[in-house]
CSV table of C-alpha atoms and ligand atoms in Angstrom, one decimal:
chain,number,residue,atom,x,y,z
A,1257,UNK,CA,-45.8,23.7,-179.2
A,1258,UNK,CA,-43.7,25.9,-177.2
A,1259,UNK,CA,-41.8,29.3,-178.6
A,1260,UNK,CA,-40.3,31.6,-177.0
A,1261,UNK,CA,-42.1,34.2,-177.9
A,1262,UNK,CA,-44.4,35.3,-174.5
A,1263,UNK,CA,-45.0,39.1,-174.9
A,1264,UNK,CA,-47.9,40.7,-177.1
A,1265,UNK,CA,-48.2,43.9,-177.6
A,1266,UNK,CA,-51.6,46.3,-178.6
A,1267,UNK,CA,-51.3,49.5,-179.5
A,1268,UNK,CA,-54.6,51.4,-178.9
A,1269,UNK,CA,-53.5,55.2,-179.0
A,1270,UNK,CA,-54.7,56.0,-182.3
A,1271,UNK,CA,-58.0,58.6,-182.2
A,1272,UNK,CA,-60.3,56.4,-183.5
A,1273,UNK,CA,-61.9,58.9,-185.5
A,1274,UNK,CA,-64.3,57.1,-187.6
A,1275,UNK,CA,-66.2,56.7,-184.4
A,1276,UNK,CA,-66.6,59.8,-183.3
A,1277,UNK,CA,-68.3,61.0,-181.5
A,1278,UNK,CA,-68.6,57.4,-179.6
A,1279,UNK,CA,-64.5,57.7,-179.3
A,1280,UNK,CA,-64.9,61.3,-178.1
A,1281,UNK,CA,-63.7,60.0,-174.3
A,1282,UNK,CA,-63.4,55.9,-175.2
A,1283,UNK,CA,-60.9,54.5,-176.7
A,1284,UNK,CA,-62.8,53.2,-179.9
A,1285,UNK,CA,-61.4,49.3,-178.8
A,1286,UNK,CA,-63.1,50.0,-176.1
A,1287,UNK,CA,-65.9,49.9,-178.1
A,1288,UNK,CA,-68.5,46.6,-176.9
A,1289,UNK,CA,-68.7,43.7,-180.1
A,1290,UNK,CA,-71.7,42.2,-178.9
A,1291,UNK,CA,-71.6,43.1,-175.0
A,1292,UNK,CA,-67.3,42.7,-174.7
A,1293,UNK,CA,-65.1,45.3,-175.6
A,1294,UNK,CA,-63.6,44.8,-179.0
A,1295,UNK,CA,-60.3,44.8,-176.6
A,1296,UNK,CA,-61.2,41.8,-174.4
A,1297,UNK,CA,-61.4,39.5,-177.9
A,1298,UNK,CA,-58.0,40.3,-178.8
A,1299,UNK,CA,-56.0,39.7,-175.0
A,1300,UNK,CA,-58.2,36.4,-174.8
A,1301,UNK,CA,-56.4,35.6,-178.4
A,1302,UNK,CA,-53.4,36.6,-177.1
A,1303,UNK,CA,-53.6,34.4,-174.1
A,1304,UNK,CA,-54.6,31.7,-176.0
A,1305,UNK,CA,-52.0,31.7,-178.3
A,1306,UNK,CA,-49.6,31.3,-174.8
A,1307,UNK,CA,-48.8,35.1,-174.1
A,1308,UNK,CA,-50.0,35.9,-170.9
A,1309,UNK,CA,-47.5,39.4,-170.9
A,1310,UNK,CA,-49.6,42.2,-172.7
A,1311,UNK,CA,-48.7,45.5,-173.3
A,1312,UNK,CA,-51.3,48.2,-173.7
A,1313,UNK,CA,-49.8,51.1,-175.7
A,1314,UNK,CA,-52.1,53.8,-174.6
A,1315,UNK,CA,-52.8,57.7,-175.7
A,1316,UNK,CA,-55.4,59.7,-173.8
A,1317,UNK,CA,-58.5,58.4,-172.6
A,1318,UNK,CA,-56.4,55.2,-171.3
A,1319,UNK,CA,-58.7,55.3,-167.7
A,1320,UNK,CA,-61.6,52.9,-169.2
A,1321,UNK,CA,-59.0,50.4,-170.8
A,1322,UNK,CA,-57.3,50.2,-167.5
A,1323,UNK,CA,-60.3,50.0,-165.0
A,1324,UNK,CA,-61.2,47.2,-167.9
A,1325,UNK,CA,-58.8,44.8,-167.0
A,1326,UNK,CA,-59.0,45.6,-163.0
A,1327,UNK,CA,-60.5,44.8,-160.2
A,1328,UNK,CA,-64.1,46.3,-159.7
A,1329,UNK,CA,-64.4,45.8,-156.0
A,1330,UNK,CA,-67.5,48.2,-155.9
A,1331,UNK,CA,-69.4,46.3,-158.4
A,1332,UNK,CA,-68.0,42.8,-157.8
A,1333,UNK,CA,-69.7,43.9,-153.8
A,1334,UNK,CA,-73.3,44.3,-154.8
A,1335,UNK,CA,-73.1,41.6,-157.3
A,1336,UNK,CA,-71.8,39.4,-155.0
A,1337,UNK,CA,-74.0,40.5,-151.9
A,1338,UNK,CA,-77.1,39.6,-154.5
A,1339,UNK,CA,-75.6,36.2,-155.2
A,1340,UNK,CA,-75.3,37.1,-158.9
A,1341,UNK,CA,-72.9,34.7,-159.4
A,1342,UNK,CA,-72.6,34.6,-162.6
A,1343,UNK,CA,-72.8,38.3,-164.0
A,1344,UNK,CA,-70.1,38.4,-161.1
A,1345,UNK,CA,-68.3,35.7,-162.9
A,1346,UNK,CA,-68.8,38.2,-166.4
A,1347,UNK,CA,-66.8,41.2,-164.3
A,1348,UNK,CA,-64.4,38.4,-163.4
A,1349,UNK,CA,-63.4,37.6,-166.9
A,1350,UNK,CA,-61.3,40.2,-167.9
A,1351,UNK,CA,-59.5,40.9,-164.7
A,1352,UNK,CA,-57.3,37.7,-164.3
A,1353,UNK,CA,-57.1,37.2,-168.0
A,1354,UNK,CA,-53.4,38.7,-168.3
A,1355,UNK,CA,-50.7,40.1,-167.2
A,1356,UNK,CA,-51.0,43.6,-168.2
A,1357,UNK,CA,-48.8,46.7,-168.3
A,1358,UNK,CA,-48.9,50.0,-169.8
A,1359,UNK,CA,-47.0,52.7,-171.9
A,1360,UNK,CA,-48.8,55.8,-173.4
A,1361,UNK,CA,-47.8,56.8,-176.7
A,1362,UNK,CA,-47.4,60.9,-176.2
A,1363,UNK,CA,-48.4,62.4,-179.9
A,1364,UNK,CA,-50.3,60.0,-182.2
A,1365,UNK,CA,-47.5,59.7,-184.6
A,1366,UNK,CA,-48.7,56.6,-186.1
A,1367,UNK,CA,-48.4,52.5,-186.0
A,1368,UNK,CA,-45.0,52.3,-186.4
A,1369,UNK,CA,-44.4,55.1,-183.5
A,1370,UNK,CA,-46.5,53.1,-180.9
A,1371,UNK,CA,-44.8,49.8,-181.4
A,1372,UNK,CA,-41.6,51.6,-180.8
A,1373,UNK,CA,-42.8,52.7,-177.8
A,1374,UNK,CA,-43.1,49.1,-176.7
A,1375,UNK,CA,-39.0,48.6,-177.2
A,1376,UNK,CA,-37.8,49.0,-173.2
A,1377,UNK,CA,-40.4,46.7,-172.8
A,1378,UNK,CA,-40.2,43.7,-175.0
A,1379,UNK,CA,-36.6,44.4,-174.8
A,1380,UNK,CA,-34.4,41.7,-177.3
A,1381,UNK,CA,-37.3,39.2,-177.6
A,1382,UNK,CA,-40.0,38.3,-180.4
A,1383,UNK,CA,-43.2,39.6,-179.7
A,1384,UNK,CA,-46.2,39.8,-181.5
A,1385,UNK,CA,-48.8,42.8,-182.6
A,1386,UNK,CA,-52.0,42.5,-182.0
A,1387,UNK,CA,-54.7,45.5,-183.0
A,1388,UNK,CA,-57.8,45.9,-181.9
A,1389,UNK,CA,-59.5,46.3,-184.9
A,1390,UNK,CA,-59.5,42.7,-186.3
A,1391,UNK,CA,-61.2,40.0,-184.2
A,1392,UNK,CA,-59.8,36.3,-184.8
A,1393,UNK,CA,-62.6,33.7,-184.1
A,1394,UNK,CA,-61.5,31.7,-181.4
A,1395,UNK,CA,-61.9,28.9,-183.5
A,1396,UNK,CA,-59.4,29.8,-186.3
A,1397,UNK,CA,-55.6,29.4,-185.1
A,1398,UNK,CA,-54.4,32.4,-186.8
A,1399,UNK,CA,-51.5,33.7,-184.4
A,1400,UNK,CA,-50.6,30.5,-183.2
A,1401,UNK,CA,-49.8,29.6,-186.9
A,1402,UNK,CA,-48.0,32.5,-187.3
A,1403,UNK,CA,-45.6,32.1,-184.2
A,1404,UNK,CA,-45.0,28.6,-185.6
A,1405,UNK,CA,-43.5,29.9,-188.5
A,1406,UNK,CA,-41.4,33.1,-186.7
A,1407,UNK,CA,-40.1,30.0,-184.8
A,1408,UNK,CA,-39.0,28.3,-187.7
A,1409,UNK,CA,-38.5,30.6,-190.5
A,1410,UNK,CA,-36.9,33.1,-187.0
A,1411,UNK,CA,-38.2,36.1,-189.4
A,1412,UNK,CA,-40.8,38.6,-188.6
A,1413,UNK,CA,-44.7,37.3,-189.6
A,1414,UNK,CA,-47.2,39.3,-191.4
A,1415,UNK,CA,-51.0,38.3,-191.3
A,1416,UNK,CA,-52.5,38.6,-194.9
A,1417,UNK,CA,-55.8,37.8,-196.1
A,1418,UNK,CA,-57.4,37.9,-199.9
A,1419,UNK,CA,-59.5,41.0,-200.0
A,1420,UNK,CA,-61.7,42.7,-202.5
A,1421,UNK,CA,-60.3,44.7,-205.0
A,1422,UNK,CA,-62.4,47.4,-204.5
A,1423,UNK,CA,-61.3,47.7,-201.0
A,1424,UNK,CA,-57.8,46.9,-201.2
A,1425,UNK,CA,-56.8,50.7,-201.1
A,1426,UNK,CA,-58.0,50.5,-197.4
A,1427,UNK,CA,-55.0,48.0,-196.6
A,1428,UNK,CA,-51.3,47.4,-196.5
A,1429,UNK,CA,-50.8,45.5,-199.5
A,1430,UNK,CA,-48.1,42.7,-200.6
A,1431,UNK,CA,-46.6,41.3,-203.3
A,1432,UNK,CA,-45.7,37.8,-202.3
A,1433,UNK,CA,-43.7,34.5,-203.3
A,1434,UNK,CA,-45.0,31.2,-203.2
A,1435,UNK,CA,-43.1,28.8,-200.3
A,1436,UNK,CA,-43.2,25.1,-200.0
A,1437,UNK,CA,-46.1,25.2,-197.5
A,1438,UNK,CA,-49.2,26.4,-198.8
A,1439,UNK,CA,-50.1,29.0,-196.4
A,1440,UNK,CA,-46.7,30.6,-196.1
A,1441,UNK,CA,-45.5,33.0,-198.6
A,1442,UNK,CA,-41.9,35.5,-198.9
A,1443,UNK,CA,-43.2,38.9,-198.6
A,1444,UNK,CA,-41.0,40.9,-201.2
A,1445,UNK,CA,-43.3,44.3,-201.5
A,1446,UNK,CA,-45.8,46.0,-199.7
A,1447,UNK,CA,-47.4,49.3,-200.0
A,1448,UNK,CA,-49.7,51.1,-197.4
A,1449,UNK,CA,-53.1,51.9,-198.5
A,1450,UNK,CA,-52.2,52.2,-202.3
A,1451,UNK,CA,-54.4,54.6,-204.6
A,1452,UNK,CA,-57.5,52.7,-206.0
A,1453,UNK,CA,-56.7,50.5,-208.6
A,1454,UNK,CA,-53.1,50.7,-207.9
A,1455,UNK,CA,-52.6,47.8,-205.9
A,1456,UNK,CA,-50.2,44.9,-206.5
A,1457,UNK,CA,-52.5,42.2,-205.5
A,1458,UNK,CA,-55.2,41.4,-203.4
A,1459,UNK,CA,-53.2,40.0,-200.5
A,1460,UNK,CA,-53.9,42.8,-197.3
A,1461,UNK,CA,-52.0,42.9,-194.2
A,1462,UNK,CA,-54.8,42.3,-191.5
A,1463,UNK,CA,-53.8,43.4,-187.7
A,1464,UNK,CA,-51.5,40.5,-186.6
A,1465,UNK,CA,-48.0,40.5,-186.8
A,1466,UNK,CA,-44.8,38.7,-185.1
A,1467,UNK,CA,-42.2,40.7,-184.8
A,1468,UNK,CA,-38.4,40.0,-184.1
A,1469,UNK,CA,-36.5,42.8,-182.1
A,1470,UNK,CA,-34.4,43.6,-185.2
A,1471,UNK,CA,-37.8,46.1,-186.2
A,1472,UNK,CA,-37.0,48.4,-183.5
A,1473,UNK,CA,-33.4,50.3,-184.9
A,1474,UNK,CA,-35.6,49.9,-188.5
A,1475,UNK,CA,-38.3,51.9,-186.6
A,1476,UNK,CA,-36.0,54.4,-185.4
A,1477,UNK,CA,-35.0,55.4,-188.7
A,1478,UNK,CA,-38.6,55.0,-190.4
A,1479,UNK,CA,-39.3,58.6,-191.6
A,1480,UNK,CA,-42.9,60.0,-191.3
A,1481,UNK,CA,-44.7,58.3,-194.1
A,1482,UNK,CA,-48.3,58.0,-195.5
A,1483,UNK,CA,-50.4,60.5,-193.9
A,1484,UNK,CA,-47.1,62.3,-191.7
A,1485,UNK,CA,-47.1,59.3,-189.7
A,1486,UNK,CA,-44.4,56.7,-189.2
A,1487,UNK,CA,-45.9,53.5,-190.6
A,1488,UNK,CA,-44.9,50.0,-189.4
A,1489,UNK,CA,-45.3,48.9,-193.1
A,1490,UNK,CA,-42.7,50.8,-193.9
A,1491,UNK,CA,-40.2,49.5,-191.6
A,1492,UNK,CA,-41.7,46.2,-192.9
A,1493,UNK,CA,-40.6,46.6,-196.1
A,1494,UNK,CA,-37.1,47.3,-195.3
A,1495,UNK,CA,-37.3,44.2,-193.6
A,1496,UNK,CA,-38.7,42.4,-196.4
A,1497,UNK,CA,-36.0,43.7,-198.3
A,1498,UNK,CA,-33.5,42.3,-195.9
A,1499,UNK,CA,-32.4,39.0,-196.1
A,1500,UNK,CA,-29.7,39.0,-193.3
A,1501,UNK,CA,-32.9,39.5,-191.0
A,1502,UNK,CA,-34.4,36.7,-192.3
A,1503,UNK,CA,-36.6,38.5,-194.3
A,1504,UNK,CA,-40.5,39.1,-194.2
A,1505,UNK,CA,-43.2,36.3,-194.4
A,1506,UNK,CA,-46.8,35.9,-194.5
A,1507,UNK,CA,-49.2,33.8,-193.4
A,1508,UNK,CA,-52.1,33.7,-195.5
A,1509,UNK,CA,-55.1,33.2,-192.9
A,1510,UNK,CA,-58.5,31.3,-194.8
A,1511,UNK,CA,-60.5,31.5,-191.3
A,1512,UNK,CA,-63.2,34.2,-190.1
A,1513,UNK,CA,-62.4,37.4,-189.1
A,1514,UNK,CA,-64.6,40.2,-188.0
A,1515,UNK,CA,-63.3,43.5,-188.7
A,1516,UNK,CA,-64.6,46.0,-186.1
A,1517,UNK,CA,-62.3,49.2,-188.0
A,1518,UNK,CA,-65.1,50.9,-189.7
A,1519,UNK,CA,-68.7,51.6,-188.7
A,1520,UNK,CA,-70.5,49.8,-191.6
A,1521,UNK,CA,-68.3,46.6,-191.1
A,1522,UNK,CA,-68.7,47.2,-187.1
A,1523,UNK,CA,-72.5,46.7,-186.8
A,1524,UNK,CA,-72.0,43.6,-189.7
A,1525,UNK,CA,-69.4,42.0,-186.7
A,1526,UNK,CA,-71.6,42.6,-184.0
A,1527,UNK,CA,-74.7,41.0,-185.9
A,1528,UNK,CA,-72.1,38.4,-187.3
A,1529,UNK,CA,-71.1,37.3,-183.6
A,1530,UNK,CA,-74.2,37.6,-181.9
A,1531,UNK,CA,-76.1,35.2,-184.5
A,1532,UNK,CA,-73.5,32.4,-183.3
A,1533,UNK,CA,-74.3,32.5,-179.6
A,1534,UNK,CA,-76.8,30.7,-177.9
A,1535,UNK,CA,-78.2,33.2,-175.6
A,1536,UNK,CA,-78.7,35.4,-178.3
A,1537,UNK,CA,-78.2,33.6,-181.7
A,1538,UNK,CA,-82.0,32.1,-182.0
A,1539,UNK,CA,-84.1,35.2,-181.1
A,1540,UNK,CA,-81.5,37.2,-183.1
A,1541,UNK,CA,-81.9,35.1,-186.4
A,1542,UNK,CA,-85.6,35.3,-186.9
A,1543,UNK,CA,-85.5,38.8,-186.2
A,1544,UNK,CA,-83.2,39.5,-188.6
A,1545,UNK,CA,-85.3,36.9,-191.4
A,1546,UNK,CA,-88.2,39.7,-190.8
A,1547,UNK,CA,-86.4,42.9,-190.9
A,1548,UNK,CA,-85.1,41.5,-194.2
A,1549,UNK,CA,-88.4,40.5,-195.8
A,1550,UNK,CA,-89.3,43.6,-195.1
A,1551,UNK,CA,-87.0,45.3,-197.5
A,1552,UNK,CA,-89.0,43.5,-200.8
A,1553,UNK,CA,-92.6,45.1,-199.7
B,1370,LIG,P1,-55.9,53.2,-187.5
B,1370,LIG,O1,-55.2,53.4,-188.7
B,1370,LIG,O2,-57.2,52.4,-187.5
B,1370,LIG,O3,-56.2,54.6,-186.8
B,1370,LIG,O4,-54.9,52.5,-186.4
B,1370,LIG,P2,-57.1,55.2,-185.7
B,1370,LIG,O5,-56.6,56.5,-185.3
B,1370,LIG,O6,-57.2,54.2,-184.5
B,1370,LIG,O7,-58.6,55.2,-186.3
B,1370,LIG,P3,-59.3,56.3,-187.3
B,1370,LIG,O8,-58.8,56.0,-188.7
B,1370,LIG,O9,-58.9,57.7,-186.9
B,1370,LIG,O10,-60.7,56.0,-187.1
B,1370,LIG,C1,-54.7,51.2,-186.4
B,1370,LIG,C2,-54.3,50.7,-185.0
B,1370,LIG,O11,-53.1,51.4,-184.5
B,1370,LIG,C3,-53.3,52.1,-183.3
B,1370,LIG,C4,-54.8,52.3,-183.2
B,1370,LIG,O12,-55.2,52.4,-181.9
B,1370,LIG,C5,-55.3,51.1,-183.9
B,1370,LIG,O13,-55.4,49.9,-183.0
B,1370,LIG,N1,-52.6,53.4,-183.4
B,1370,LIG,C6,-52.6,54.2,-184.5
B,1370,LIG,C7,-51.8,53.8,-182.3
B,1370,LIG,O14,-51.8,53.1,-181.3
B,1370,LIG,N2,-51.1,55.0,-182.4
B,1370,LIG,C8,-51.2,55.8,-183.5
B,1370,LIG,O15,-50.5,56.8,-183.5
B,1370,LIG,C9,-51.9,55.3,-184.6
């Protein structure tokens, strides 16, 4: 189905400081899921999902994320002059994968403040958020689902996933309407990282949103919020709250996602994703069916 939505955007200036002191001088979605960088996942969604435009919003330590989706020419020479085809084919990947651009951030002044730094950029079109934190399997049609229904419902999309209770103080969280389509709901409330056992359901914003330009004058008068730092669920809300914009809806996403934001649910990705491959799956799986017999003696 064709939108007209082309540009995705992927804000990767925040410090990362859960990783540290991995993200001391990396970007943490630099960081490798398996042996890609967490970063690579999301642009192959992106361009999957048909937009091939992607803009990197960048703080400091931007270098590895750039020389990422260049040209190697040093490498690609030896690897080429052994006839390694196909780990040449592996520093191939991410170079043609997009077209990319770039905008840094300045000060770390939150979500919000980095997708408004995207606005000369995107200019008046849709575009879609995409963050690094959350990988998408290939498999599951999250985004494209969610464009689908920015091009109908022409309001901005918000990803949302059931989550545990326990954990839902770690999340955006929203208090929804039903729709007539079972996977689509009016988002009518949200609240960023509420205090445990304060949260209006257990329906969590996960890192994929479409947005409409219309965010961008919201952003610009989103004061400093959770944390001093201007939160894109805040200007969300006032969307939400306003129905000449068409509103705010969610898409509520059943598949498998792999969240790569803290260190604990990191390693479970990586062992998550490297049990489905083929290369690695097999040797992986009976390794792991020891180490975990193990535990009982
Ligand atoms: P997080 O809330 O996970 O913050 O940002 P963080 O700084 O990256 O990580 P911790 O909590 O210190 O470990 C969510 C997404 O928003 C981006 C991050 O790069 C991440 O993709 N972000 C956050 C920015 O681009 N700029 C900011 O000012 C804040």
């Amino acid at each position: 189905m064709r939108h007209a939505v082309t540009k995705a955007v992927i804000p990767t200036a925040g410090l990362g400081t859960r990783f540290l002191p991995a993200t001391k001088a990396l970007p943490k979605e630099m960081l490798p899921v398996v042996d890609k960088p967490a970063i690579q996942y999301v642009v192959e969604e992106a361009v999957r999902a048909g937009l091939p435009d992607v803009l990197f919003v960048t703080g400091r330590n931007k270098n590895a994320l750039e020389n990422h989706f260049d040209r190697a020419t040093e490498l690609e020479a030896i690897l080429h002059n052994k006839g390694d085809k196909q780990k040449l084919a592996r520093v191939a990947e991410s170079t043609d994968l997009a077209n990319v651009h770039y905008v840094r951030q300045g000060d770390p002044k939150g979500l919000g403040h980095a997708v408004l730094r995207s606005k000369a950029h995107v200019g008046g079109d849709s575009f879609a958020v995409l963050l690094g934190d959350d990988i998408i399997d290939g498999r599951d049609h999250l985004l494209e689902r969610m464009l689908e229904v920015h091009d109908v419902r022409q309001s901005c999309v918000v990803a949302l996933m059931e989550v545990d209770p326990a954990q839902a103080h770690l999340y955006g969280i929203a208090t929804v309407e039903a729709t007539e389509e079972d996977d689509v709901v009016r988002v009518r409330g949200l609240v960023e990282k509420p205090e445990p056992g304060t949260a209006p359901s257990n329906l969590a914003i996960v890192g994929r949103y479409v947005l409409t330009p219309a965010i961008y004058p919201v952003l610009e008068q989103t004061p400093p919020g959770r944390g001093g730092e201007i939160q894109l669920t805040d200007a969300l809300l006032t969307m939400a709250q306003d129905d000449r914009q068409g509103g705010l809806h969610g898409v509520v996403f059943r598949g498998r996602r792999y969240d790569t934001g803290d260190r604990l649910d990191y390693i479970k990705a990586n062992v998550q994703l490297a049990v489905e491959r083929e290369d690695l799956g097999p040797g992986l799986r009976d390794w792991l069916k020891e180490f975990v017999a193990g535990f009982d003696s």
